[in-house]
XYZ file of C-alpha atoms in Angstrom:
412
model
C 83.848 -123.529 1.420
C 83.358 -121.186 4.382
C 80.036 -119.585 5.382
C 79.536 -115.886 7.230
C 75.401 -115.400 7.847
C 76.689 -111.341 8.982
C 79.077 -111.074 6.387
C 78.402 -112.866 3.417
C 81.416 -112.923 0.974
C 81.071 -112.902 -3.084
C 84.396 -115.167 -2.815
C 84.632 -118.881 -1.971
C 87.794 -121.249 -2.382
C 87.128 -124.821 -2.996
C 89.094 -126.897 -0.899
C 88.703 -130.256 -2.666
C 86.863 -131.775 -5.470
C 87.071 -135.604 -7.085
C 84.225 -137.371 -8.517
C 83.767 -141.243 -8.708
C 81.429 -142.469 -11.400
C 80.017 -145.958 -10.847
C 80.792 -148.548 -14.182
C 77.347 -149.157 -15.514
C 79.130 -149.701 -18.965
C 77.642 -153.188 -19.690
C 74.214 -152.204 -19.087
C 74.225 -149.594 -21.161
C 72.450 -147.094 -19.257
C 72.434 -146.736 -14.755
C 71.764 -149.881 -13.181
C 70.536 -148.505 -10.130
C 71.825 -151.334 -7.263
C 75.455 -150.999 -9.790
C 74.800 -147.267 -8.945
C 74.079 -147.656 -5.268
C 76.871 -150.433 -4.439
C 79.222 -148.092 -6.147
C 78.101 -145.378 -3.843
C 78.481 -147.378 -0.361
C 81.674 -148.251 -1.570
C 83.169 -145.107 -2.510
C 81.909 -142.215 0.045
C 83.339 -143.072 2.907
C 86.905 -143.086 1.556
C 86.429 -139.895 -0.600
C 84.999 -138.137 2.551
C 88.127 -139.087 4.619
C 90.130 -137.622 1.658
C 88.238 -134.746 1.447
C 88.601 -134.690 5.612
C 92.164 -133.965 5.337
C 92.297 -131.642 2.482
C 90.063 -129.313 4.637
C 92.217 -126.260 6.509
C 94.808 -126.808 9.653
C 92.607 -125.950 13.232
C 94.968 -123.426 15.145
C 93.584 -125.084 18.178
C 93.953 -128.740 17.383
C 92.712 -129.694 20.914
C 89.429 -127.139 20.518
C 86.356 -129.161 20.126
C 85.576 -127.724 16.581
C 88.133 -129.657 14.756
C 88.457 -132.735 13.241
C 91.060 -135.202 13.599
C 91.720 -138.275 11.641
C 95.185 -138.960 12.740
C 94.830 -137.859 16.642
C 98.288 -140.292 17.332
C 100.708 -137.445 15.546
C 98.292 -134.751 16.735
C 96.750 -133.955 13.604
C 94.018 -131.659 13.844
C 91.677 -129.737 11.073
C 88.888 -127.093 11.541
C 85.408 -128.403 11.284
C 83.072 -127.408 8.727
C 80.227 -124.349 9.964
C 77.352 -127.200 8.251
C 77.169 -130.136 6.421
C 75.387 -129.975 2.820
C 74.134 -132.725 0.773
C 71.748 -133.597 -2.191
C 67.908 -134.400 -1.025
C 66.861 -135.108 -4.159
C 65.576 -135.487 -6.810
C 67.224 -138.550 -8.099
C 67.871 -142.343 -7.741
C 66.084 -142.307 -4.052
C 68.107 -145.276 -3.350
C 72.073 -143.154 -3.885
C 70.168 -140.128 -2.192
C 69.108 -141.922 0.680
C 72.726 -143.080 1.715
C 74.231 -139.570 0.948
C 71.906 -137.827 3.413
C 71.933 -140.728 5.738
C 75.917 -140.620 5.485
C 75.110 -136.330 6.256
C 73.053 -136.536 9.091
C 75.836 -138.499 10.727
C 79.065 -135.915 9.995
C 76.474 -133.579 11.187
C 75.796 -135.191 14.275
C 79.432 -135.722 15.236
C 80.643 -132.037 14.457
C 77.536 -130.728 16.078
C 76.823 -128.571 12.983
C 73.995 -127.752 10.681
C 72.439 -130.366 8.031
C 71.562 -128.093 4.749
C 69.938 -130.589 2.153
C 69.746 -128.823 -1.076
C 67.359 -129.392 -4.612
C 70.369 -130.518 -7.027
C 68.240 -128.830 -10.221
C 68.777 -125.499 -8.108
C 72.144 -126.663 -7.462
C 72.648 -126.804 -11.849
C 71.050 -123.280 -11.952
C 73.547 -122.086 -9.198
C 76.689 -122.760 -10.930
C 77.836 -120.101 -12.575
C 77.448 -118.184 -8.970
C 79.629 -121.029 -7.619
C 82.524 -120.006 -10.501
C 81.974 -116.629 -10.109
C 82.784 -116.592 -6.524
C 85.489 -119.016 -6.879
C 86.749 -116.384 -9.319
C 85.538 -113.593 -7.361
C 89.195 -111.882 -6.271
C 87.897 -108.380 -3.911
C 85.271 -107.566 -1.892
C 84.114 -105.448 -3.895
C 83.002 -107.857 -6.961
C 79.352 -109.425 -6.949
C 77.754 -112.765 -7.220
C 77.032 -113.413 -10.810
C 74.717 -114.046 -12.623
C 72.560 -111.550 -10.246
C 68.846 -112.561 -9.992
C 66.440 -113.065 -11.931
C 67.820 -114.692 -15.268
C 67.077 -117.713 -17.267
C 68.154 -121.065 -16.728
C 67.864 -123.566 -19.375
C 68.486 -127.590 -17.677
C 69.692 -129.905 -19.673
C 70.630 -133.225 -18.503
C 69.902 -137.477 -19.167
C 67.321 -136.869 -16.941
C 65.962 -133.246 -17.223
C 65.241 -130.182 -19.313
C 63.582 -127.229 -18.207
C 63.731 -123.781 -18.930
C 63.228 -122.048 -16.084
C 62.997 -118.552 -14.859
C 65.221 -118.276 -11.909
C 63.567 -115.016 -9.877
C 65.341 -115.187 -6.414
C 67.301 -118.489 -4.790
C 64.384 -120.406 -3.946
C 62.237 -119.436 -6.484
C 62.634 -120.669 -10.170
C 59.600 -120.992 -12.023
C 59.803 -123.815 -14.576
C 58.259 -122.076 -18.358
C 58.563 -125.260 -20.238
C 59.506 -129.102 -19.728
C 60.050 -132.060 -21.663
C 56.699 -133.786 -22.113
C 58.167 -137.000 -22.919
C 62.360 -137.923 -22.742
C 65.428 -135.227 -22.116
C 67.691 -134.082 -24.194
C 70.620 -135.484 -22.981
C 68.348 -139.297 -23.021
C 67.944 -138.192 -26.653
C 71.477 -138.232 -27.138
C 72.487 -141.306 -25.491
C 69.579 -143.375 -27.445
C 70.886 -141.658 -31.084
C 74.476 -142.353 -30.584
C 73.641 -146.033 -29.567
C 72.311 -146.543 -33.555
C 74.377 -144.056 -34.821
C 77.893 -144.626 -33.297
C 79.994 -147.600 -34.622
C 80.492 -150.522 -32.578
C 83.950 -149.925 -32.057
C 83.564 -146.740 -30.860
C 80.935 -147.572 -28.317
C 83.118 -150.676 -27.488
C 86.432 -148.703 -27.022
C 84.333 -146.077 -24.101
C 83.912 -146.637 -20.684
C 81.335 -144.176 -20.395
C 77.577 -144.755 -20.531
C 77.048 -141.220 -20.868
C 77.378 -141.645 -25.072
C 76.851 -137.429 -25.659
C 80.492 -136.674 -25.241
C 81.148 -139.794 -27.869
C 78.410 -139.031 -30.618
C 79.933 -134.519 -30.283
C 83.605 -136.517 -30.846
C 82.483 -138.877 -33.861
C 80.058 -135.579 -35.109
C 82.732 -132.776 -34.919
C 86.445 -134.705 -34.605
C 87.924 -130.860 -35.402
C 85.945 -129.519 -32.597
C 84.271 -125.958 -33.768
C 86.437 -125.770 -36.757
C 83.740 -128.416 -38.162
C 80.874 -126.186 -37.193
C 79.646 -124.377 -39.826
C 76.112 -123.207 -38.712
C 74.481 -120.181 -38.709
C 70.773 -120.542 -36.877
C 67.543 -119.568 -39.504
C 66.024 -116.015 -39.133
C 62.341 -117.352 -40.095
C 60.110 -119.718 -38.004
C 59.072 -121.269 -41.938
C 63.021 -122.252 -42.384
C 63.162 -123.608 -38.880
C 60.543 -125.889 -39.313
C 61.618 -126.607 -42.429
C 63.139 -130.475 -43.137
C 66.319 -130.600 -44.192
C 66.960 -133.214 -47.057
C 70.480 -135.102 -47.069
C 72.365 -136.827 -49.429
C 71.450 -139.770 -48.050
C 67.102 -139.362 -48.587
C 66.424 -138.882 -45.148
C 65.360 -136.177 -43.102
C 64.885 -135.410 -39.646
C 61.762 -133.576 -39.035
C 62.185 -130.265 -36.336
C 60.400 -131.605 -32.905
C 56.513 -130.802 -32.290
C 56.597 -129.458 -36.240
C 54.822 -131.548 -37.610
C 50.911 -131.945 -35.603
C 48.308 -132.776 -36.970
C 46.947 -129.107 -36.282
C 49.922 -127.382 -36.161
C 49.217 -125.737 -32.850
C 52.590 -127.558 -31.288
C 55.407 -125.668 -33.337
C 54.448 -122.558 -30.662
C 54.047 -124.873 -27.842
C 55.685 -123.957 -24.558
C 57.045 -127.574 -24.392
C 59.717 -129.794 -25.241
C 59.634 -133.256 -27.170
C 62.393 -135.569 -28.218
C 61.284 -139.216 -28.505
C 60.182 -138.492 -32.099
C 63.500 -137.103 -33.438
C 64.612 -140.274 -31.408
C 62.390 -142.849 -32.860
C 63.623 -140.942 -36.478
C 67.462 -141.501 -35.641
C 66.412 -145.155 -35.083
C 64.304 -145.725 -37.839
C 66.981 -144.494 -40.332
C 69.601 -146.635 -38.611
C 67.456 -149.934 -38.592
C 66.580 -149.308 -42.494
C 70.251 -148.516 -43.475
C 71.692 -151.323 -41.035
C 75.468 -152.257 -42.311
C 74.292 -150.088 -45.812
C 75.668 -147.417 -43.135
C 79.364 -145.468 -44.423
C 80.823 -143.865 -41.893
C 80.224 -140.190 -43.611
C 76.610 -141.144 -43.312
C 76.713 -142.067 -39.929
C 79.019 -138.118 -39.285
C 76.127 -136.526 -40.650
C 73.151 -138.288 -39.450
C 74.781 -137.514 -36.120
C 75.484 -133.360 -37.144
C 71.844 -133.596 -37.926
C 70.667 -135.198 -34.619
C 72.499 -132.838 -32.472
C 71.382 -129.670 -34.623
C 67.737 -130.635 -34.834
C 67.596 -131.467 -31.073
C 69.672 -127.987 -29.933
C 67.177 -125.564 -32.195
C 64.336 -127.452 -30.636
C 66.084 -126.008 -27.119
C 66.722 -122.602 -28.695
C 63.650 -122.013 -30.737
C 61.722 -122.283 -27.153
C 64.177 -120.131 -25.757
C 63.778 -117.011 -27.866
C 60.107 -117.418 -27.213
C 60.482 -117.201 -23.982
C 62.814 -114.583 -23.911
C 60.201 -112.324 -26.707
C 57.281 -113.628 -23.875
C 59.269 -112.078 -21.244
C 60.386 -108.918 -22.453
C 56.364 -108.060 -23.016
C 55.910 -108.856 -18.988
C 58.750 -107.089 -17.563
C 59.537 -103.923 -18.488
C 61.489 -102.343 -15.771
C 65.373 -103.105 -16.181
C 65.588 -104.727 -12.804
C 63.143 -107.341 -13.699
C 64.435 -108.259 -17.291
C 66.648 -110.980 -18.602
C 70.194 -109.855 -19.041
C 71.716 -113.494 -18.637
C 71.110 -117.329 -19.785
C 72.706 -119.580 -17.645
C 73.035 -123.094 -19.465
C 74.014 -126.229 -17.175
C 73.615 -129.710 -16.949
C 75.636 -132.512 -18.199
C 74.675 -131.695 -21.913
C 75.776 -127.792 -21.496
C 79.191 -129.284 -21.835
C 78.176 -129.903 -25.353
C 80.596 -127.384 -27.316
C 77.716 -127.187 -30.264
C 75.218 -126.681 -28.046
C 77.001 -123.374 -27.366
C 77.091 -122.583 -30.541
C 73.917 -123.137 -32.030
C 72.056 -120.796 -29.139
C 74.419 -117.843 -29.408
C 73.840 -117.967 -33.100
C 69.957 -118.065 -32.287
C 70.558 -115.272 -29.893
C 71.977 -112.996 -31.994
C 69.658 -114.108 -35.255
C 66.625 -113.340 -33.379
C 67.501 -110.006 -31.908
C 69.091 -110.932 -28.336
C 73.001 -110.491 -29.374
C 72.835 -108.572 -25.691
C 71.593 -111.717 -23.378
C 75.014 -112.842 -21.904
C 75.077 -116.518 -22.854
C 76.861 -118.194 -19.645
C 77.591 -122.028 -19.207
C 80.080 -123.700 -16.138
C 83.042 -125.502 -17.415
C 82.661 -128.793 -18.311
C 83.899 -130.412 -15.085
C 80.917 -128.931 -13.577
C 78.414 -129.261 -15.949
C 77.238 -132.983 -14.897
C 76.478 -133.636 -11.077
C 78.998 -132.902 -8.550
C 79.920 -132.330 -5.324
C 80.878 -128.779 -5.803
C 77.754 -127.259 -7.205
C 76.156 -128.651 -3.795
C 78.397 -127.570 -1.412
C 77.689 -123.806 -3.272
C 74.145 -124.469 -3.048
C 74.213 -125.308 0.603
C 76.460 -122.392 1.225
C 73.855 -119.890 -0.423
C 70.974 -121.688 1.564
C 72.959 -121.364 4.476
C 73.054 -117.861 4.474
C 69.910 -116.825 3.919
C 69.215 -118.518 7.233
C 68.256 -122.505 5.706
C 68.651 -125.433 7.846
C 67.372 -128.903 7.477
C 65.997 -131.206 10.664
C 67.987 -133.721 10.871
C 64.478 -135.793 10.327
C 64.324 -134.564 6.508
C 64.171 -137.395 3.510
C 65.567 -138.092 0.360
C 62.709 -137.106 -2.485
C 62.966 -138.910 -5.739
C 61.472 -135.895 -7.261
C 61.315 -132.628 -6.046
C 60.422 -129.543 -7.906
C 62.444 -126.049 -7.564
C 59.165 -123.923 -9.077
C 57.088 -123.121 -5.818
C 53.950 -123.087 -7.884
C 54.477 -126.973 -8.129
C 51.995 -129.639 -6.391
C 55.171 -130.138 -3.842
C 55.504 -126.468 -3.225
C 58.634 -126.535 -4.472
C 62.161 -125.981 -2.738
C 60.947 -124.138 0.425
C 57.548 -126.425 0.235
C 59.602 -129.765 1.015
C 59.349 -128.670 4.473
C 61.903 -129.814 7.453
C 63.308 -126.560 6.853
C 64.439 -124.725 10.374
């Protein structure tokens, strides 16, 4: 991707894209030094891939190009900056990224641009819409502000994403994500074969497959028009029930809260499996699954459309309201997930909100939402010192302790 601070450009053409995921598969979950061996292994060879995928120099002799074959006079043009992930994350993986940055850096005698990768989920759909993007003439979309719900293993946040740096976070997970939800209830629910038979740890794309083998034809679902028949459980055939997260308080005051919570549903999914044990048929274990995944997507959407009613009291003025909600993350690949919030969104009186998710290649963390995220940071005039740290966490809402992404500082 190219970069023009006096002419900035609604198109972008990706030059190269591969991912490497580390094999974590007998622990069941990221072993962190698994995570970071695989890491130090892997980038140096993807980046010298990557090196010669990037555009022919004209001048191969010019000191702005790169060449990793200089014996048959092979020359490519040098990036305009070098973009990588800060944080937040495994500090360990971030660390030798940026480290690995600062050097390319360094020896092109470009720009560092270290970028939030939460901001970098929230950007995506720009990313595809200037990849898509085919005149001059055609804007960056989603245009600012619009709503951003972040849904990962490790995150979910609905966030209200105002200008590039600023997205304030409206609700959070007060105890595990959605996407950790997931994992943990298709570890009970899933057979052993079919856990056996994957060598991904990430067990969402599994437990959607074993839920819904017919994809949406299996669907089914239309999303309740009353708050008492979303909070309402949901007998089976099977005498359980999953309860509706936060429904159930003691007070009650927690069905309205601006929050999210999933380790109950989670401790449910487990309870029911431990009790039923090898009692388990496989059409109970299909529906306890359905159930999981509907349960813990209305949680998501029932906090949307409050935020959404909450918003449309605060900003009047059309430039200011919500027209769009972007949904990323490794779970917005999650083809049920799609359906159960347009459903809610037209139910609940928001059949205008254009509902817009990145395909699922870059839904989960990679490489390409970055290098988009850099390139927007870039433009608006963003440079990191080459001093600048990984951060385990980092916040994008600049109302955070940390300031958020412009209140990391070792900004230029």
């Amino acid at each position: 991707m190219t970069a023009d601070k006096a002419n900035v450009s609604p198109a972008a053409k990706l030059y190269f894209h591969e991912k490497i995921t580390s094999n974590n598969a007998e622990y069941r979950g990221v072993h962190p030094i698994v995570a970071l061996e695989s890491h130090n292994a892997q980038l140096a060879p993807l980046i010298a891939k990557a090196i010669k995928a990037l555009p022919s120099s004209v001048d191969t002799a010019s000191s702005n190009s790169v060449h990793p074959d200089a014996g048959k006079g092979f020359g490519k043009k040098s990036p305009d900056f070098v973009t990588v992930t800060r944080g937040p994350g495994l500090f360990p993986c971030l660390a030798s990224g940026l480290n690995t940055a600062k050097g390319l850096a360094v020896a092109w005698h470009v720009p560092l641009v270290g970028v939030n990768h939460m901001q970098a989920h929230a950007l995506t759909p720009r990313l595809v819409s200037a990849l898509e993007a085919c005149s001059q003439s055609k804007k960056r979309e989603p245009q600012f502000p619009f709503l951003t719900l972040l849904v990962s293993g490790g995150h979910t946040m609905l966030v209200h994403s105002k200008t590039l740096t600023n997205h304030a976070i409206l609700a959070s997970t007060t105890d595990i994500a959605v996407g950790d939800f997931i994992d943990k209830a298709a570890r009970f629910i899933l057979p052993d074969e079919v856990v056996q038979s994957s060598d991904d740890i990430m067990y969402g794309r599994l437990l959607e497959r074993f839920a819904f083998p017919d994809g949406a034809n299996e669907y089914e679902y239309t999303a309740p028009d009353t708050r008492a028949e979303e909070m309402t459980r949901k007998a089976s055939k099977w005498a359980w029930a999953l309860a509706a997260p936060l429904a159930e308080t003691r007070s009650g005051s927690k069905s309205k809260a601006m929050e999210f919570s999933f380790s109950g549903a989670g401790s449910a999914v487990k309870r029911i499996c431990q009790g039923r044990d090898e009692a388990m048929t496989l059409d109970e274990r299909v529906d306890l699954a359905r159930e999981a995944l509907r349960v813990g997507f209305e949680h998501l959407a029932s906090r949307t459309i409050m935020t959404l009613r909450k918003l449309d009291k605060v900003h009047t003025a059309d430039a200011e309201k919500i027209h769009t909600l972007v949904v990323s993350g490794g779970v917005a690949s999650n083809f049920f997930l799609r359906k159960v919030l347009r459903s809610y969104l037209d139910t609940w009186g928001f059949a205008h909100i254009r509902l817009t998710f990145p395909p699922p290649s870059l839904c989960t963390d990679n490489a390409a939402m970055i290098a988009w995220t850099g390139t927007e940071m870039y433009e608006a005039g963003f440079e990191s010192n080459l001093s600048c740290r990984a951060m385990r966490k980092w916040s994008i809402d600049p109302n955070a302790e940390d300031g958020g992404i412009i209140g990391a500082g070792c900004w230029k």
